[in-house]
Every structure is written in C-alpha cells, then in structure tokens.
Coordinates of C-alpha atoms in Angstrom, one line a residue:
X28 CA 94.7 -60.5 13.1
X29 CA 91.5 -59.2 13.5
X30 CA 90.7 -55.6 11.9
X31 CA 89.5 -53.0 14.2
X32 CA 86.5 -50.9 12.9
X33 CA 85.3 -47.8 14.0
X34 CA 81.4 -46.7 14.0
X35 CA 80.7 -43.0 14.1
X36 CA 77.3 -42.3 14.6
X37 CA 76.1 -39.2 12.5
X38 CA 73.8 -36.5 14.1
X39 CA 71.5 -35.2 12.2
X40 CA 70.9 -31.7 13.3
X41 CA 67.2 -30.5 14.5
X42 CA 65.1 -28.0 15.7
X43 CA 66.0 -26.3 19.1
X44 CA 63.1 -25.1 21.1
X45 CA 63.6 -21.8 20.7
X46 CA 63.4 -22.6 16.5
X47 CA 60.3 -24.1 17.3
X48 CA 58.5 -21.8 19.1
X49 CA 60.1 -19.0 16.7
X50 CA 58.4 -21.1 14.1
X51 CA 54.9 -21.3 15.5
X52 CA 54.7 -17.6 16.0
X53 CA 55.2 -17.2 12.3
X54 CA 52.8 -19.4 11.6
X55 CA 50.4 -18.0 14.4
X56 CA 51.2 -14.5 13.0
X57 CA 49.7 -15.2 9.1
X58 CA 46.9 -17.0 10.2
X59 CA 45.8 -13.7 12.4
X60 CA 47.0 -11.8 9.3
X61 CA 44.4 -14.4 7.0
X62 CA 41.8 -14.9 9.5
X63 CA 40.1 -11.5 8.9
X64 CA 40.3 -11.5 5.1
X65 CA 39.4 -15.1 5.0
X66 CA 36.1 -13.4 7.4
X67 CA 35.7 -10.5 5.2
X68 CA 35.1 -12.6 2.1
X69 CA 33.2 -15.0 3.6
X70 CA 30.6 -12.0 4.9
X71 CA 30.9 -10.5 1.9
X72 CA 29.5 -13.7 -0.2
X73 CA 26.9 -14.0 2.3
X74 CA 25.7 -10.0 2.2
X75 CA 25.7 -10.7 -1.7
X76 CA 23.4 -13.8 -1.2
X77 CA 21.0 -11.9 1.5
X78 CA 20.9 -9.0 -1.4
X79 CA 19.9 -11.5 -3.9
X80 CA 17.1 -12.7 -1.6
X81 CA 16.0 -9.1 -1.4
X82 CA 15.9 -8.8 -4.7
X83 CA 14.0 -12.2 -5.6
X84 CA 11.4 -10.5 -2.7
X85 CA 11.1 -7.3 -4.6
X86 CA 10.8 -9.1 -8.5
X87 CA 7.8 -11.2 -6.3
X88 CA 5.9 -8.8 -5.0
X89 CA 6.1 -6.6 -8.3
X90 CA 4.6 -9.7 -10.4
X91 CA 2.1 -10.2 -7.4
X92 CA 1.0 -6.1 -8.4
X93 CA 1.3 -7.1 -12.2
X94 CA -0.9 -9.8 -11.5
X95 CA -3.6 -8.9 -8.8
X96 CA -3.1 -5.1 -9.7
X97 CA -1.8 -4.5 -5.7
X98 CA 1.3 -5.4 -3.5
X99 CA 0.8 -8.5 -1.6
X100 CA -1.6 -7.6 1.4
X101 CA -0.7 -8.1 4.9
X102 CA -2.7 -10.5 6.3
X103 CA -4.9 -10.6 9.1
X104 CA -3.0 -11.2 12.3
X105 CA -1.0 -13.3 14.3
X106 CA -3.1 -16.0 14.9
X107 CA -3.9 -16.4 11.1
X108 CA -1.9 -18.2 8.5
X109 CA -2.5 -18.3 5.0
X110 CA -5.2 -19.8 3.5
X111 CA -4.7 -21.2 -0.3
X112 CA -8.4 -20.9 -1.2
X113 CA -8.7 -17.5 -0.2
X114 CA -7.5 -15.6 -2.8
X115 CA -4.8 -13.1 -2.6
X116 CA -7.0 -9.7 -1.4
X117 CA -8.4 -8.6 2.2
X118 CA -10.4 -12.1 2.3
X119 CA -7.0 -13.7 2.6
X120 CA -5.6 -14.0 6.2
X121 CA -2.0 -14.8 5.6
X122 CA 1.0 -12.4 5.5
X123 CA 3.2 -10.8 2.7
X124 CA 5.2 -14.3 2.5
X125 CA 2.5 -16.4 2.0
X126 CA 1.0 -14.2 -1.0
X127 CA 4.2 -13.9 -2.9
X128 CA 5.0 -18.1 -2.6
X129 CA 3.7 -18.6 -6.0
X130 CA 6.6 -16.1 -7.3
X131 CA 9.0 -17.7 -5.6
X132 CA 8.8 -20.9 -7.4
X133 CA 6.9 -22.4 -4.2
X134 CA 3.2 -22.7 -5.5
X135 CA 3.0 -26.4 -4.4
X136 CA 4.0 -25.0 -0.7
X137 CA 1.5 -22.3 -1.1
X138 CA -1.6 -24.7 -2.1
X139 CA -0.8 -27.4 1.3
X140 CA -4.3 -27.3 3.2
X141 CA -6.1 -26.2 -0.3
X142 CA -9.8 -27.8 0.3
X143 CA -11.9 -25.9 -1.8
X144 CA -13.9 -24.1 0.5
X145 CA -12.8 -20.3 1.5
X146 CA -15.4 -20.0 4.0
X147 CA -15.0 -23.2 6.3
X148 CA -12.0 -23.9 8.4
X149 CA -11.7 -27.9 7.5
X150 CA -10.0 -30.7 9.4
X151 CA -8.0 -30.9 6.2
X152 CA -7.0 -27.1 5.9
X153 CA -5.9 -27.2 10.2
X154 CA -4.0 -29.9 9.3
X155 CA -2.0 -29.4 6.4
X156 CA -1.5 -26.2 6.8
X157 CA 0.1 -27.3 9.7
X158 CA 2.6 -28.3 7.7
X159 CA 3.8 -25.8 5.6
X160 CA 4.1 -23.7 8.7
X161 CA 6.4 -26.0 10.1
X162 CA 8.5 -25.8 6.9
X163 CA 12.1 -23.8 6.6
X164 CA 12.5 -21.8 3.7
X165 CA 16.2 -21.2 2.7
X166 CA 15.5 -17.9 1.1
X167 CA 13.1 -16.1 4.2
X168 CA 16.9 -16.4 6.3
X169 CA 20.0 -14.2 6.3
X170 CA 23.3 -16.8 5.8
X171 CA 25.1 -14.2 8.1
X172 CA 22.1 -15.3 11.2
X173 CA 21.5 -18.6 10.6
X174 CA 20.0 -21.6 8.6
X175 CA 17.0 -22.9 7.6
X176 CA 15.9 -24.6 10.2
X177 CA 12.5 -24.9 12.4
X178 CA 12.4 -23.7 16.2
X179 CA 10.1 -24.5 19.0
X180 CA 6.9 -22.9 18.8
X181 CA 5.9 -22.1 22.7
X182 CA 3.4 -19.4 22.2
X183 CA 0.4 -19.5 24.6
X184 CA -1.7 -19.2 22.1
X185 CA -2.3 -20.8 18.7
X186 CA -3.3 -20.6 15.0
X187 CA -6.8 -20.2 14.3
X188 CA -6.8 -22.2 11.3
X189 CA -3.9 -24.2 11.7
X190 CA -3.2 -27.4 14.4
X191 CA -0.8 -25.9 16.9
X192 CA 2.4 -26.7 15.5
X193 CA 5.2 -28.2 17.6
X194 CA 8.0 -26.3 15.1
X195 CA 7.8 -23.3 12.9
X196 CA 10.2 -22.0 9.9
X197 CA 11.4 -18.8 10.7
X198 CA 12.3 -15.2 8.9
X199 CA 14.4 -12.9 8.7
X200 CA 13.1 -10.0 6.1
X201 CA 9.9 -7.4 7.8
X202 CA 7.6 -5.9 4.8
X203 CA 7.4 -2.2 5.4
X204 CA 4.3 -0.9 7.8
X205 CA 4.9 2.8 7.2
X206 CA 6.4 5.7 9.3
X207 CA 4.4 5.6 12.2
X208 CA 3.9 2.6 14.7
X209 CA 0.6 1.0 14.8
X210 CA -1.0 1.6 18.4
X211 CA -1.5 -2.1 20.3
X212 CA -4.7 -3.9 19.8
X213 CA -5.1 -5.6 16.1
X214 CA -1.9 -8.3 16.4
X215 CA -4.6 -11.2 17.0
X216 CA -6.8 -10.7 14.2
X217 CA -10.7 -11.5 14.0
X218 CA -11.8 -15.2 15.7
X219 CA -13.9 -17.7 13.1
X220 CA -17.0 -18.4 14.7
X221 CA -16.5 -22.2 15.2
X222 CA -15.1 -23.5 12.1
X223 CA -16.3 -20.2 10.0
X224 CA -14.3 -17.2 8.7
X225 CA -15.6 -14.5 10.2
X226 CA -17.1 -11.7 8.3
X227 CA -14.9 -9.6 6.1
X228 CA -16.8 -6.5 7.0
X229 CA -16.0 -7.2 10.9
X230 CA -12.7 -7.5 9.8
X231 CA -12.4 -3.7 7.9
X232 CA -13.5 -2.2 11.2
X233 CA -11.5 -4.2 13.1
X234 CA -7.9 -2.7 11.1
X235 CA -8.8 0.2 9.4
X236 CA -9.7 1.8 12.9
X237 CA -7.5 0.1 14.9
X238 CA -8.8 -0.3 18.2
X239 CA -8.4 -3.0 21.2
X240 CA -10.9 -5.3 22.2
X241 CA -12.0 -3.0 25.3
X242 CA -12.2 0.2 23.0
X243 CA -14.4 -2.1 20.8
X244 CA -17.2 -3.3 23.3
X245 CA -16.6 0.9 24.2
X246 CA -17.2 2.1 20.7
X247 CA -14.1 3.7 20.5
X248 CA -11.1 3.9 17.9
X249 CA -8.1 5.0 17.2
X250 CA -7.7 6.1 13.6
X251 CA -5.2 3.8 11.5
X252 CA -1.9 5.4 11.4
X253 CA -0.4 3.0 8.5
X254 CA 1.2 4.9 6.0
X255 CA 3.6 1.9 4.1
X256 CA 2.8 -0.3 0.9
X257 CA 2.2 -3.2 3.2
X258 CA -0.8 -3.2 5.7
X259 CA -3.7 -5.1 7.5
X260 CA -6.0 -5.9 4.8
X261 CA -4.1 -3.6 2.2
X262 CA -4.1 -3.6 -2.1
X263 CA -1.5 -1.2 -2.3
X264 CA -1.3 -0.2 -6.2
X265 CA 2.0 1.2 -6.9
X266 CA 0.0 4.1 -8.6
X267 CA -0.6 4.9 -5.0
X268 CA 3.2 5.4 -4.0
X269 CA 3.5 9.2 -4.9
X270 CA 6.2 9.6 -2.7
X271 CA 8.6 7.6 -5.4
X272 CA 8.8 3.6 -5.9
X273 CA 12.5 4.4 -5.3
X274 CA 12.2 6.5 -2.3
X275 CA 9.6 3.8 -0.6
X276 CA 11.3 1.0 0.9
X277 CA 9.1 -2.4 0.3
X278 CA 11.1 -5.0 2.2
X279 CA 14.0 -5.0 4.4
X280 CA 15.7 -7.0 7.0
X281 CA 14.2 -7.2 10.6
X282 CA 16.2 -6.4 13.9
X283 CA 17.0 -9.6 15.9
X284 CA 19.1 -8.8 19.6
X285 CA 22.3 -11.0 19.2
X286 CA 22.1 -14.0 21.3
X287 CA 18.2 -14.8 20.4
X288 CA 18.6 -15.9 16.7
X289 CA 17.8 -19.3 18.2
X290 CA 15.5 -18.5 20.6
X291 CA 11.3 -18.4 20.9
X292 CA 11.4 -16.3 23.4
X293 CA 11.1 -12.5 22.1
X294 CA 8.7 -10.8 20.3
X295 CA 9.6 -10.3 16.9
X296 CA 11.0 -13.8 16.5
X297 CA 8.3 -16.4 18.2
X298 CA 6.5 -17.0 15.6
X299 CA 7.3 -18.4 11.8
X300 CA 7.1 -16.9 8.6
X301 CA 3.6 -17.8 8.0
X302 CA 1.4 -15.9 9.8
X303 CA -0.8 -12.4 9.2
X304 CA 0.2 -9.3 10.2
X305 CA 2.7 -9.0 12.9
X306 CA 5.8 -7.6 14.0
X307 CA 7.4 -10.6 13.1
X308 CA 6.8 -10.4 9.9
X309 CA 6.3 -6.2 9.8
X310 CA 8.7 -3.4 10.7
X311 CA 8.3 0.4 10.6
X312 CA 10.7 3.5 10.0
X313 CA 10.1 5.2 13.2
X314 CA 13.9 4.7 14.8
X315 CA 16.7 4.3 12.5
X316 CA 18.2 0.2 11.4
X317 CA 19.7 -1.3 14.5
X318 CA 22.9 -3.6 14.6
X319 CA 21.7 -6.7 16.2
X320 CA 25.2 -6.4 18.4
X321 CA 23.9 -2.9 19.5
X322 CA 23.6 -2.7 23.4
X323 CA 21.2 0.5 23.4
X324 CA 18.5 -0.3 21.6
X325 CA 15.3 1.2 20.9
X326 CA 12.1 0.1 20.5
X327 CA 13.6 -3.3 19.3
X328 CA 10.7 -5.2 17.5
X329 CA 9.3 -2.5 15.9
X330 CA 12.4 -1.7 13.5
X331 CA 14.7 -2.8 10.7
X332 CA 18.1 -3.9 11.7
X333 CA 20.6 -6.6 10.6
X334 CA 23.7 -8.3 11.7
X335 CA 25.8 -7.3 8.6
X336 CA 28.1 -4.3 9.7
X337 CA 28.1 -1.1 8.5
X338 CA 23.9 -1.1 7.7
X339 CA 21.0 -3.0 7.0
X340 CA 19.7 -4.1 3.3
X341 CA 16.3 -3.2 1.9
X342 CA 14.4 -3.6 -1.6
X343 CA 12.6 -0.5 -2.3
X344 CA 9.1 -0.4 -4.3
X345 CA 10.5 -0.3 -7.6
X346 CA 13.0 -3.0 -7.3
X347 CA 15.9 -1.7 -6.8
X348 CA 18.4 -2.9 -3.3
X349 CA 19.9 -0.6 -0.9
X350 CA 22.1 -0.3 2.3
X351 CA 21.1 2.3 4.9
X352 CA 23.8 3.0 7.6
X353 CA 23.4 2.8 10.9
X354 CA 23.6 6.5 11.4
X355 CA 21.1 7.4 8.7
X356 CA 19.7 10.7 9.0
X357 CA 16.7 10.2 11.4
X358 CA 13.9 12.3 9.4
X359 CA 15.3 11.3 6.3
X360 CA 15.1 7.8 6.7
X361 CA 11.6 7.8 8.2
X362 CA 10.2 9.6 4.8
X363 CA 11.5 6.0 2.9
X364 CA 8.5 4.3 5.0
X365 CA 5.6 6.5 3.8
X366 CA 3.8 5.9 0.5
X367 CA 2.3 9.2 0.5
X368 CA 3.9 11.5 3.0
X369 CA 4.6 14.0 -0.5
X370 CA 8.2 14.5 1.7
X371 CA 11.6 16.0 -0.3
X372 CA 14.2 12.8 0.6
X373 CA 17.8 14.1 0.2
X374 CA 19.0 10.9 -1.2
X375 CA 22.9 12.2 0.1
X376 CA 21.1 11.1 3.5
X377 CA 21.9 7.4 2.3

C-alpha cells in the first residue's frame, strides 16, 4: 500500500506596501536630516581652504615688500600681461598675480616668455607668454565657485604683448584699489609703438592723472582718486599705510553674479588672472561685499563679494584674514580700503 504524503508549502512572510513605503520615508527623512550637515561641512572645508589661499596671498605679497621694499604693483592695464624681464616696479606691465608668482612657489610660471630684452616685445615673449596666460592656477579660485579650469577668451580686443589666446585661467581674489572708484579711461593701458614698450614717462601721466583718450588729445585730467596699497603703477611701502596694516584690507575675494562663474561674458570675469590693472583683477570699498546670490546689486564689478554665506574673506595688509558681513557698516567698511584716509575704524563694525 502506497503511503500518502503531504507537502505544506511554508510562507515566508514579507513586506506589505504600506511597510515599504513606511520604510522609504524613514530613510527619505535622515537623508534630509544629513543632507545639510553633510553641506555644511563640506562648505566649511572649502571656506577653510579659500582662507588658506588668502593667507598664502597675504605671506606673498609681504615677502614681495621685504624684498622690493613695496607691495606688488598693479600693473598697467587690461591689455598688458606680465612681462618676466621687466622687473617688478612701474616698468612692469602685469598685475598683482603675476608679481607675487615667484612667492607662490610658481617662478618657472612666472619666467615663460623671459627673452632678455625688457624693451622689445619678441616673437618669443607674444608667444610664450601666451601660455602661461592660458594656464589655471588652483590657488587664484574659490573651491566653493569652481575649479581650475580655462574659459573662452572672446574679448574684442587683445593682449599687447601676448598672441591672442584662445583660453585664459581665471580668478577669483581682487587686490584692493582704495575707497574711491577710479573714473573710466586708464583700463587699456599705454600701446607699444610697434614691437617697443612705450615710454615709462607716458605711462605716469597716463595713471597718475587719470584721464580718457579724448581728455588727453584735450589736455585735460582728472586727478587720481586711488587711495589703496594696490594701484596703476604703484610701490606701496607699508610704512605708507598710516591708517593700520590691520585696518587696510590687501586682498579679498571679488563679486561674481551667480550663474556667470562659467561665463566670458561680464565684466569683471572676461579676462584671466594675468593681466594689468583691471576690475578683474581690482576691487574697491565703495559699496559694501555682495552675495553672488544677491538679486539687487550694486555697482557689481567694482566690489568685493563672495559666494560663501554669511560674508566675504579678505587678508588685510599685515597678514592677518578676516570675514566682513554682508551688512557691514557702510562708512566703516569703506575706511578698510584707504591707506591713508587717518579715519577712527570701530573694529565692533566687523
């Protein structure tokens, strides 16, 4: 007789859909609770690195004084970058960046287009130099922006003394230009004469009376308003600085709109990092920092500003780093751009 066996089938239990869904709420609910710390941290490591390269600016330009007994000068103009054989005074057309390359562990950067000769522009110099404009530099960004990377360069005009580029590096730290806005007409610079630097002595009345080219054929000028440690043509000796090394900011972070980190097509941020004096490169204490998410903004090119929340880094004359609200005190925080202004800063403004 055949045995009769029974199979039972054993269910093993599982998740309903409700469970499920119970379950990914949870799990949707701690990563909106970790998110913003997770943020917060990582913002935090990359304000610490942007202070750091504010810093490394400030020790730079200090050695550059120690040195050359001055502050890195400011260059020429726009259409200039620097040239390694000209030295480091008002005979050299390139900006604050370019002078304090050699203190940033970056001499071999500095010396591309080197050829000897200070007073010619050579084949050579145009086209090395070319390089070096075209070359990202980790440290001139903030890691809150973006990376080091190059972007288009489109502007209608070009370098002097350097083949037009197709890409530049870009920046995102401004040397201080003073309290007071420089009026329109010296962003170009003096033209070589062929392939000849111009005269230097053209060059001092070009900047220190600041004037257009129209005002120049009409023999008029304005009187130079810059008042800050970084100028046209300046050799700024900290012995100068009577307001206070500490109360005279030195470098800071520049204003950028959000949404045209990665564009060419604003002022302030269409050209690179190697170029003379410019409001890419120069910003004043006219208007309070900006937030680069602000939607009212003021005179946007002309002022510091950063995309860290709550205010903008600078590295003041003496070394030391500092954060300036947003809502600074308007007066106060103009007297940090003068060398000179002999004002009484109320440092519970900061």
């Amino acid at each position: 007789m055949l045995k009769q066996y029974s199979y039972q089938t054993k269910v093993k239990p599982g998740f309903t859909l409700v469970e499920l869904l119970v379950v990914i709420a949870i799990i949707g609910i701690l990563v909106a609770l970790i998110l913003p710390a997770v943020q917060a941290a990582r913002e935090a490591a990359r304000r610490t690195q942007c202070i750091n390269q504010l810093k490394q600016f400030g020790l730079a330009a200090l050695n550059h004084e120690s040195s050359h007994g001055y502050l890195p000068t400011g260059g020429w103009g726009w259409r200039w970058a620097g040239d390694p054989d000209a030295g480091y005074g008002i005979e050299q057309p390139g900006g604050w960046y370019f002078n304090v390359l050699e203190y940033l562990e970056s001499g071999t950067l500095r010396n591309l287009g080197s050829d000897g000769n200070a007073k010619v522009i050579s084949t050579e110099q145009l086209n090395f130099s070319g390089q070096r404009v075209s070359t990202p530099v980790p440290e001139f960004v903030c890691p809150s922006r973006r990376g080091a990377s190059v972007y288009p360069y489109i502007h209608s005009s070009a370098y002097f003394n350097v083949t037009r580029p197709e890409y530049v590096g870009r920046n995102d730290y401004a040397a201080n230009g003073g309290s007071i806005f420089p009026p329109d007409g010296m962003w170009e610079g003096p033209a070589p004469v062929g392939n000849q630097m111009p005269d230097i002595r053209e060059m001092k009345n070009l900047f220190y009376e600041y004037t257009t080219p129209f005002a120049i054929k009409q023999g008029r000028g304005v009187k130079d308003p810059g008042n800050g440690p970084i100028l046209a043509l300046s050799t700024t000796r900290l012995a100068r600085i009577v307001d206070g090394t500490s109360l005279t900011i030195l470098f800071g972070e520049k204003h950028i709109p959000f949404g045209e980190y990665d564009t060419s097509n604003t002022a302030g941020n269409d050209q690179g990092w190697d170029l003379g004096y410019d409001i890419d490169i120069q910003r004043w204490t006219t208007h309070p920092p900006q937030s680069d998410s602000e939607t009212e903004q003021v005179d946007v090119y002309s002022v510091f500003g950063s995309s860290h929340p709550g205010g903008c880094q600078y590295v003041n004359c003496d070394g030391s780093v500092v954060t300036i609200t947003y809502d600074v005190d308007e007066i106060a925080y103009r007297a940090l751009g003068s060398i000179n202004g002999e004002e009484i800063v109320d440092q519970a403004a900061f």
